[in-house]
Tab-separated table of C-alpha atoms in Angstrom:
chain	number	residue	atom	x	y	z
L	97	MET	CA	0.000	0.000	0.000
L	98	ILE	CA	1.059	3.588	-0.447
L	99	PRO	CA	2.799	4.601	2.791
L	100	ALA	CA	1.029	7.382	4.689
L	101	THR	CA	4.188	9.396	5.231
L	102	LEU	CA	7.366	9.775	3.261
L	103	SER	CA	10.008	12.372	3.848
L	104	PRO	CA	9.906	15.127	1.240
L	105	SER	CA	12.991	15.459	-0.894
L	106	ARG	CA	15.046	18.566	-0.217
L	107	GLU	CA	17.035	17.996	-3.368
L	108	ALA	CA	16.402	19.377	-6.833
L	109	PRO	CA	13.130	17.981	-8.175
L	110	LEU	CA	14.368	14.784	-9.722
L	111	LEU	CA	10.935	13.775	-10.941
L	112	ARG	CA	10.539	16.982	-12.955
L	113	GLN	CA	13.787	16.251	-14.794
L	114	HIS	CA	12.448	12.899	-15.913
L	115	LEU	CA	8.958	13.860	-17.076
L	116	ARG	CA	8.652	14.228	-20.851
L	117	ALA	CA	5.648	14.656	-23.108
L	118	ALA	CA	6.905	11.786	-25.267
L	119	LEU	CA	6.655	9.557	-22.201
L	120	PHE	CA	2.974	10.120	-21.503
L	121	ILE	CA	0.139	7.791	-22.482
L	122	PRO	CA	-3.155	9.619	-21.805
L	123	GLU	CA	-5.194	6.419	-22.083
L	124	LEU	CA	-3.832	2.884	-22.174
L	125	ARG	CA	-5.462	0.646	-24.744
L	126	SER	CA	-4.769	-2.494	-22.723
L	127	ARG	CA	-6.552	-3.635	-19.606
L	128	ARG	CA	-4.416	-6.701	-18.924
L	129	LYS	CA	-1.168	-6.139	-17.048
L	130	SER	CA	0.958	-8.054	-19.522
L	131	SER	CA	-0.207	-6.111	-22.572
L	132	ALA	CA	-0.247	-2.807	-20.667
L	133	LEU	CA	3.422	-3.318	-19.805
L	134	GLU	CA	4.082	-4.088	-23.466
L	135	GLU	CA	2.325	-0.878	-24.489
L	136	MET	CA	4.334	1.161	-22.010
L	137	VAL	CA	7.644	-0.363	-23.060
L	138	GLU	CA	6.780	0.270	-26.692
L	139	ALA	CA	6.262	3.971	-25.865
L	140	VAL	CA	9.565	4.084	-24.001
L	141	ALA	CA	11.286	2.631	-27.047
L	142	SER	CA	9.572	5.122	-29.357
L	143	ALA	CA	10.959	7.908	-27.171
L	144	GLY	CA	14.485	6.584	-27.757
L	145	VAL	CA	15.170	5.273	-24.262
L	146	THR	CA	15.978	1.825	-25.607
L	147	ARG	CA	16.542	0.261	-28.988
L	148	HIS	CA	15.796	-3.188	-27.619
L	149	PRO	CA	12.243	-3.157	-26.249
L	150	GLU	CA	11.934	-6.928	-26.144
L	151	ALA	CA	14.856	-7.221	-23.730
L	152	LEU	CA	13.495	-4.356	-21.630
L	153	LEU	CA	10.050	-5.945	-21.501
L	154	ASP	CA	11.654	-9.157	-20.239
L	155	ALA	CA	13.363	-7.196	-17.447
L	156	VAL	CA	10.142	-5.402	-16.454
L	157	ARG	CA	8.179	-8.652	-16.407
L	158	ARG	CA	10.865	-10.407	-14.379
L	159	ARG	CA	10.717	-7.679	-11.734
L	160	GLU	CA	6.949	-7.904	-11.743
L	161	ALA	CA	7.163	-11.661	-11.183
L	162	MET	CA	9.203	-11.036	-8.022
L	163	GLY	CA	6.323	-9.142	-6.429
L	164	SER	CA	3.614	-6.974	-7.857
L	165	THR	CA	4.363	-3.293	-8.223
L	166	GLY	CA	0.698	-2.454	-7.763
L	167	LEU	CA	0.719	-0.227	-4.690
L	168	GLY	CA	-3.012	0.027	-4.179
L	169	LYS	CA	-5.339	3.052	-4.334
L	170	GLY	CA	-5.289	2.756	-8.124
L	171	VAL	CA	-1.537	3.209	-8.548
L	172	ALA	CA	1.134	0.921	-10.012
L	173	VAL	CA	4.828	1.661	-10.369
L	174	PRO	CA	6.450	-1.070	-12.462
L	175	HIS	CA	10.203	-0.589	-12.581
L	176	ALA	CA	13.338	-2.294	-13.800
L	177	ARG	CA	16.976	-1.694	-14.518
L	178	SER	CA	18.241	-3.114	-17.769
L	179	THR	CA	21.419	-3.219	-19.810
L	180	VAL	CA	19.501	-2.043	-22.863
L	181	VAL	CA	18.287	1.218	-21.290
L	182	THR	CA	20.358	4.231	-22.258
L	183	GLU	CA	19.039	6.698	-19.657
L	184	ARG	CA	16.819	6.796	-16.596
L	185	ALA	CA	13.226	7.533	-17.654
L	186	VAL	CA	9.700	7.721	-16.256
L	187	LEU	CA	6.643	6.977	-18.343
L	188	VAL	CA	3.242	8.110	-17.056
L	189	ALA	CA	0.179	6.228	-18.264
L	190	ARG	CA	-3.490	6.486	-17.376
L	191	SER	CA	-6.291	3.980	-17.670
L	192	THR	CA	-9.907	4.956	-17.108
L	193	LYS	CA	-11.040	1.346	-16.782
L	194	GLY	CA	-7.972	0.293	-14.840
L	195	VAL	CA	-5.346	-2.417	-15.145
L	196	ASP	CA	-5.171	-5.297	-12.685
L	197	PHE	CA	-1.717	-5.136	-11.061
L	198	SER	CA	-2.653	-7.516	-8.234
L	199	ALA	CA	-2.502	-4.660	-5.760
L	200	PRO	CA	-2.911	-5.488	-2.064
L	201	ASP	CA	-6.284	-3.707	-1.948
L	202	GLY	CA	-7.471	-5.523	-5.082
L	203	LEU	CA	-8.201	-2.295	-6.938
L	204	PRO	CA	-7.137	-1.858	-10.570
L	205	ALA	CA	-4.457	0.716	-11.386
L	206	HIS	CA	-5.659	3.887	-13.071
L	207	LEU	CA	-2.263	5.567	-12.830
L	208	CYS	CA	0.853	3.702	-13.928
L	209	PHE	CA	4.407	4.968	-13.697
L	210	LEU	CA	6.994	2.875	-15.515
L	211	ILE	CA	10.514	3.622	-14.291
L	212	VAL	CA	13.438	2.252	-16.261
L	213	ALA	CA	17.140	2.807	-15.743
L	214	PRO	CA	20.477	1.418	-16.817
L	215	PRO	CA	22.107	-0.949	-14.308
L	216	LEU	CA	24.560	1.555	-12.868
L	217	ASP	CA	26.150	0.329	-9.674
L	218	ARG	CA	24.331	1.567	-6.597
L	219	ASP	CA	22.310	4.182	-8.459
L	220	PRO	CA	20.784	6.139	-5.562
L	221	LEU	CA	18.717	8.331	-7.869
L	222	TYR	CA	16.710	5.323	-8.986
L	223	LEU	CA	15.318	4.808	-5.488
L	224	THR	CA	14.910	8.538	-4.973
L	225	LEU	CA	12.825	8.696	-8.108
L	226	LEU	CA	10.707	5.770	-6.930
L	227	ALA	CA	10.188	7.543	-3.607
L	228	GLU	CA	9.254	10.842	-5.254
L	229	ILE	CA	6.607	9.158	-7.369
L	230	VAL	CA	5.145	7.213	-4.461
L	231	ARG	CA	5.080	10.399	-2.414
L	232	SER	CA	3.482	12.438	-5.193
L	233	VAL	CA	0.434	10.170	-5.468
L	234	ARG	CA	-0.209	9.560	-1.778
L	235	LEU	CA	-3.197	11.924	-1.670
L	236	ALA	CA	-6.535	11.091	-3.254
L	237	LYS	CA	-6.984	14.652	-4.518
L	238	THR	CA	-3.680	14.491	-6.414
L	239	ARG	CA	-4.563	11.166	-7.972
L	240	GLN	CA	-7.895	12.592	-9.102
L	241	ARG	CA	-6.198	15.692	-10.529
L	242	LEU	CA	-3.827	13.493	-12.488
L	243	LEU	CA	-6.714	11.475	-13.898
L	244	ASP	CA	-8.627	14.640	-14.812
L	245	ALA	CA	-5.659	16.544	-16.244
L	246	PRO	CA	-6.371	17.592	-19.843
L	247	ASP	CA	-2.799	17.272	-21.091
L	248	PHE	CA	0.758	16.345	-20.218
L	249	ALA	CA	1.635	19.846	-18.971
L	250	ALA	CA	-1.098	19.632	-16.341
L	251	VAL	CA	-0.030	16.127	-15.315
L	252	GLN	CA	3.552	17.328	-14.960
L	253	ARG	CA	2.509	20.323	-12.873
L	254	HIS	CA	0.358	18.278	-10.488
L	255	LEU	CA	3.022	15.605	-10.043
L	256	VAL	CA	5.834	18.015	-9.324
L	257	GLU	CA	3.740	20.095	-6.928
L	258	ALA	CA	2.648	16.998	-5.042
L	259	ALA	CA	6.138	15.527	-4.879
L	260	HIS	CA	7.485	18.613	-3.174
L	261	ALA	CA	4.544	19.668	-1.065
L	262	PRO	CA	5.037	19.674	2.727
L	263	GLU	CA	3.431	16.851	4.683
G	108	MET	CA	3.775	-5.070	-31.333
G	109	PRO	CA	6.959	-4.327	-33.284
G	110	LEU	CA	9.443	-5.484	-30.662
G	111	ASN	CA	12.294	-5.752	-33.090
G	112	ASP	CA	15.869	-4.567	-33.398
G	113	THR	CA	16.993	-7.118	-30.830
G	114	VAL	CA	20.567	-7.434	-29.642
G	115	PRO	CA	22.308	-9.826	-32.027
G	116	GLU	CA	23.102	-13.392	-31.015
G	117	PRO	CA	24.853	-14.526	-28.888
G	118	LEU	CA	24.745	-11.376	-26.809
G	119	ASP	CA	20.966	-11.224	-26.413
G	120	VAL	CA	20.991	-14.085	-23.916
G	121	LEU	CA	23.955	-12.527	-22.141
G	122	VAL	CA	22.089	-9.209	-21.849
G	123	GLN	CA	19.193	-11.079	-20.243
G	124	LEU	CA	21.613	-12.883	-17.942
G	125	GLN	CA	23.138	-9.592	-16.815
G	126	ASP	CA	19.679	-8.099	-16.239
G	127	VAL	CA	18.767	-11.102	-14.086
G	128	ASP	CA	22.043	-10.712	-12.166
G	129	THR	CA	21.262	-7.012	-11.635
G	130	LEU	CA	17.841	-7.873	-10.235
G	131	LEU	CA	19.235	-10.675	-8.065
G	132	ARG	CA	21.865	-8.309	-6.672
G	133	GLU	CA	19.181	-5.749	-5.818
G	134	LEU	CA	16.883	-8.274	-4.207
G	135	ARG	CA	19.720	-9.810	-2.176
G	136	ASP	CA	20.690	-6.386	-0.866
G	137	PRO	CA	18.900	-5.987	2.487
G	138	GLU	CA	19.098	-2.198	2.304
G	139	MET	CA	17.595	-2.076	-1.172
G	140	VAL	CA	14.826	-4.535	-0.277
G	141	SER	CA	14.095	-2.604	2.899
G	142	GLN	CA	13.727	0.648	0.961
G	143	GLU	CA	11.501	-0.960	-1.675
G	144	GLU	CA	9.303	-2.504	1.034
G	145	LYS	CA	9.140	0.837	2.826
G	146	LEU	CA	7.799	2.344	-0.391
G	147	GLY	CA	5.137	-0.356	-0.549
G	148	PHE	CA	6.619	-2.852	-3.009
G	149	ALA	CA	6.395	-6.533	-2.198
G	150	VAL	CA	9.275	-8.887	-2.890
G	151	THR	CA	8.763	-12.637	-2.876
G	152	SER	CA	11.070	-15.650	-3.097
G	153	LEU	CA	14.061	-15.470	-5.398
G	154	ALA	CA	13.965	-19.181	-6.232
G	155	SER	CA	12.288	-18.777	-9.613
G	156	LEU	CA	14.662	-15.970	-10.563
G	157	GLU	CA	17.629	-18.147	-9.656
G	158	ARG	CA	16.217	-20.902	-11.890
G	159	THR	CA	15.856	-18.377	-14.711
G	160	ARG	CA	19.486	-17.426	-14.222
G	161	ASP	CA	20.578	-21.073	-14.478
G	162	ARG	CA	18.506	-21.547	-17.639
G	163	LEU	CA	19.951	-18.463	-19.323
G	164	ALA	CA	23.513	-19.339	-18.327
G	165	SER	CA	23.086	-22.770	-19.904
G	166	GLN	CA	22.233	-21.092	-23.212
G	167	VAL	CA	25.416	-19.014	-23.403
G	168	GLU	CA	28.349	-20.447	-25.320
G	169	GLY	CA	30.970	-21.801	-22.903
G	170	ARG	CA	33.851	-19.454	-23.560
G	171	LEU	CA	31.658	-16.364	-23.606
G	172	LEU	CA	30.023	-17.444	-20.334
G	173	GLN	CA	33.456	-17.978	-18.776
G	174	THR	CA	34.472	-14.476	-19.789
G	175	TYR	CA	31.243	-13.060	-18.369
G	176	GLU	CA	31.513	-14.929	-15.064
G	177	ARG	CA	35.174	-14.004	-14.644
G	178	MET	CA	34.567	-10.329	-15.414
G	179	SER	CA	31.476	-10.186	-13.196
G	180	ARG	CA	33.760	-10.685	-10.204
G	181	ARG	CA	35.304	-7.303	-11.098
G	182	PHE	CA	32.355	-5.400	-12.515
G	183	HIS	CA	28.611	-5.406	-11.986
G	184	ARG	CA	28.196	-4.403	-15.619
G	185	VAL	CA	30.161	-6.774	-17.784
G	186	ILE	CA	28.276	-6.327	-21.030
G	187	VAL	CA	27.952	-2.669	-21.980
G	188	PRO	CA	26.794	-0.717	-24.998
G	189	VAL	CA	29.163	1.205	-27.235
G	190	GLU	CA	28.242	4.851	-27.773
G	191	GLY	CA	29.964	6.158	-30.847
G	192	ARG	CA	33.388	4.644	-30.333
G	193	VAL	CA	33.333	4.825	-26.544
G	194	CYS	CA	33.045	1.879	-24.151
G	195	THR	CA	30.332	2.966	-21.693
G	196	GLY	CA	31.909	0.810	-19.012
G	197	CYS	CA	35.236	2.637	-18.724
G	198	ARG	CA	34.537	5.651	-20.995
G	199	ILE	CA	37.674	4.951	-23.015
G	200	SER	CA	37.601	5.504	-26.753
G	201	LEU	CA	37.950	2.266	-28.599
G	202	PRO	CA	39.696	0.702	-30.801
G	203	THR	CA	38.457	-2.628	-29.666
G	204	SER	CA	39.978	-5.972	-30.370
G	205	ALA	CA	38.856	-7.579	-33.586
G	206	GLY	CA	35.613	-9.423	-32.882
G	207	ARG	CA	36.091	-12.788	-31.278
G	208	ARG	CA	34.382	-15.692	-32.895
G	209	ASN	CA	32.404	-18.188	-30.857
G	210	SER	CA	31.700	-21.768	-31.809
G	211	GLU	CA	28.592	-20.797	-33.749
G	212	GLY	CA	30.392	-18.205	-35.765
G	213	ALA	CA	28.819	-15.140	-34.171
G	214	THR	CA	31.163	-12.412	-33.034
G	215	TYR	CA	31.505	-10.265	-29.987
G	216	GLU	CA	34.026	-7.668	-28.969
G	217	LEU	CA	35.951	-6.924	-25.807
G	218	CYS	CA	37.082	-3.483	-24.697
G	219	GLU	CA	40.853	-3.411	-24.929
G	220	ASN	CA	41.060	-1.206	-21.853
G	221	CYS	CA	38.706	-2.786	-19.291
G	222	GLY	CA	37.929	-6.117	-20.931
G	223	ARG	CA	34.153	-5.673	-20.795
G	224	ILE	CA	31.998	-7.306	-23.456
G	225	LEU	CA	30.697	-4.726	-25.903
G	226	TYR	CA	27.517	-4.582	-27.872
G	227	ARG	CA	26.346	-2.014	-30.348
G	228	GLY	CA	23.492	-0.294	-28.464
């Protein structure tokens, strides 16, 4: 489940640096987790983050098999580090109907954040990024704003504001 | 879905093997697992991942696997992409050695400076 409290980052807004319009899917076509992951990886590849989407998809699915990344409250954060990823990236995807990520509360994910990164040794920013995303969606009002946002710019604004808001 | 442009044989299996090793390293790291769990992510048994690792390792040609296993004692990233003419493991401009030939005739290259296995990313 999404933790109730997480310390706000005092660093530069890492999440903002990683949000790109090319890495935003306003509405996922897929409702099954497997094909939704495929759709997200395909978008990551189209944005130039990897030239080998099949290998990246394998890595994402392997991580998923180790324990679902569905956090509950309609949020999933699949993530993986792979040799074939050229740079750390975050893809934001929405699903009105929801995707079943086997979350602990049983609710489908309406907001998905795919984080991919190269396998740099002890990459602390990878975990920081994970924490910023989890923190940014902890409030129901933020999640609703993200689902209602008309475009990527609005999604970006809501995410960054929420990630750096005081507790 | 057009999942094409795959890493050429025999390095595709090795890339998968390294990705599995990366994940195993993360999930065996108590600090990393603790932080993931604190964020709300569940982590289950590693047994199936270890079986996947064994299966992938069995698919890699013997000499290439030996090189990988030997180098992985020095580096976490043994197989790295080449950017331009630069090894992304040690950031040294190549020339590389002439491609080595495995038993099936496919080639791979080693960085002359650090010895990592190179693939054209």
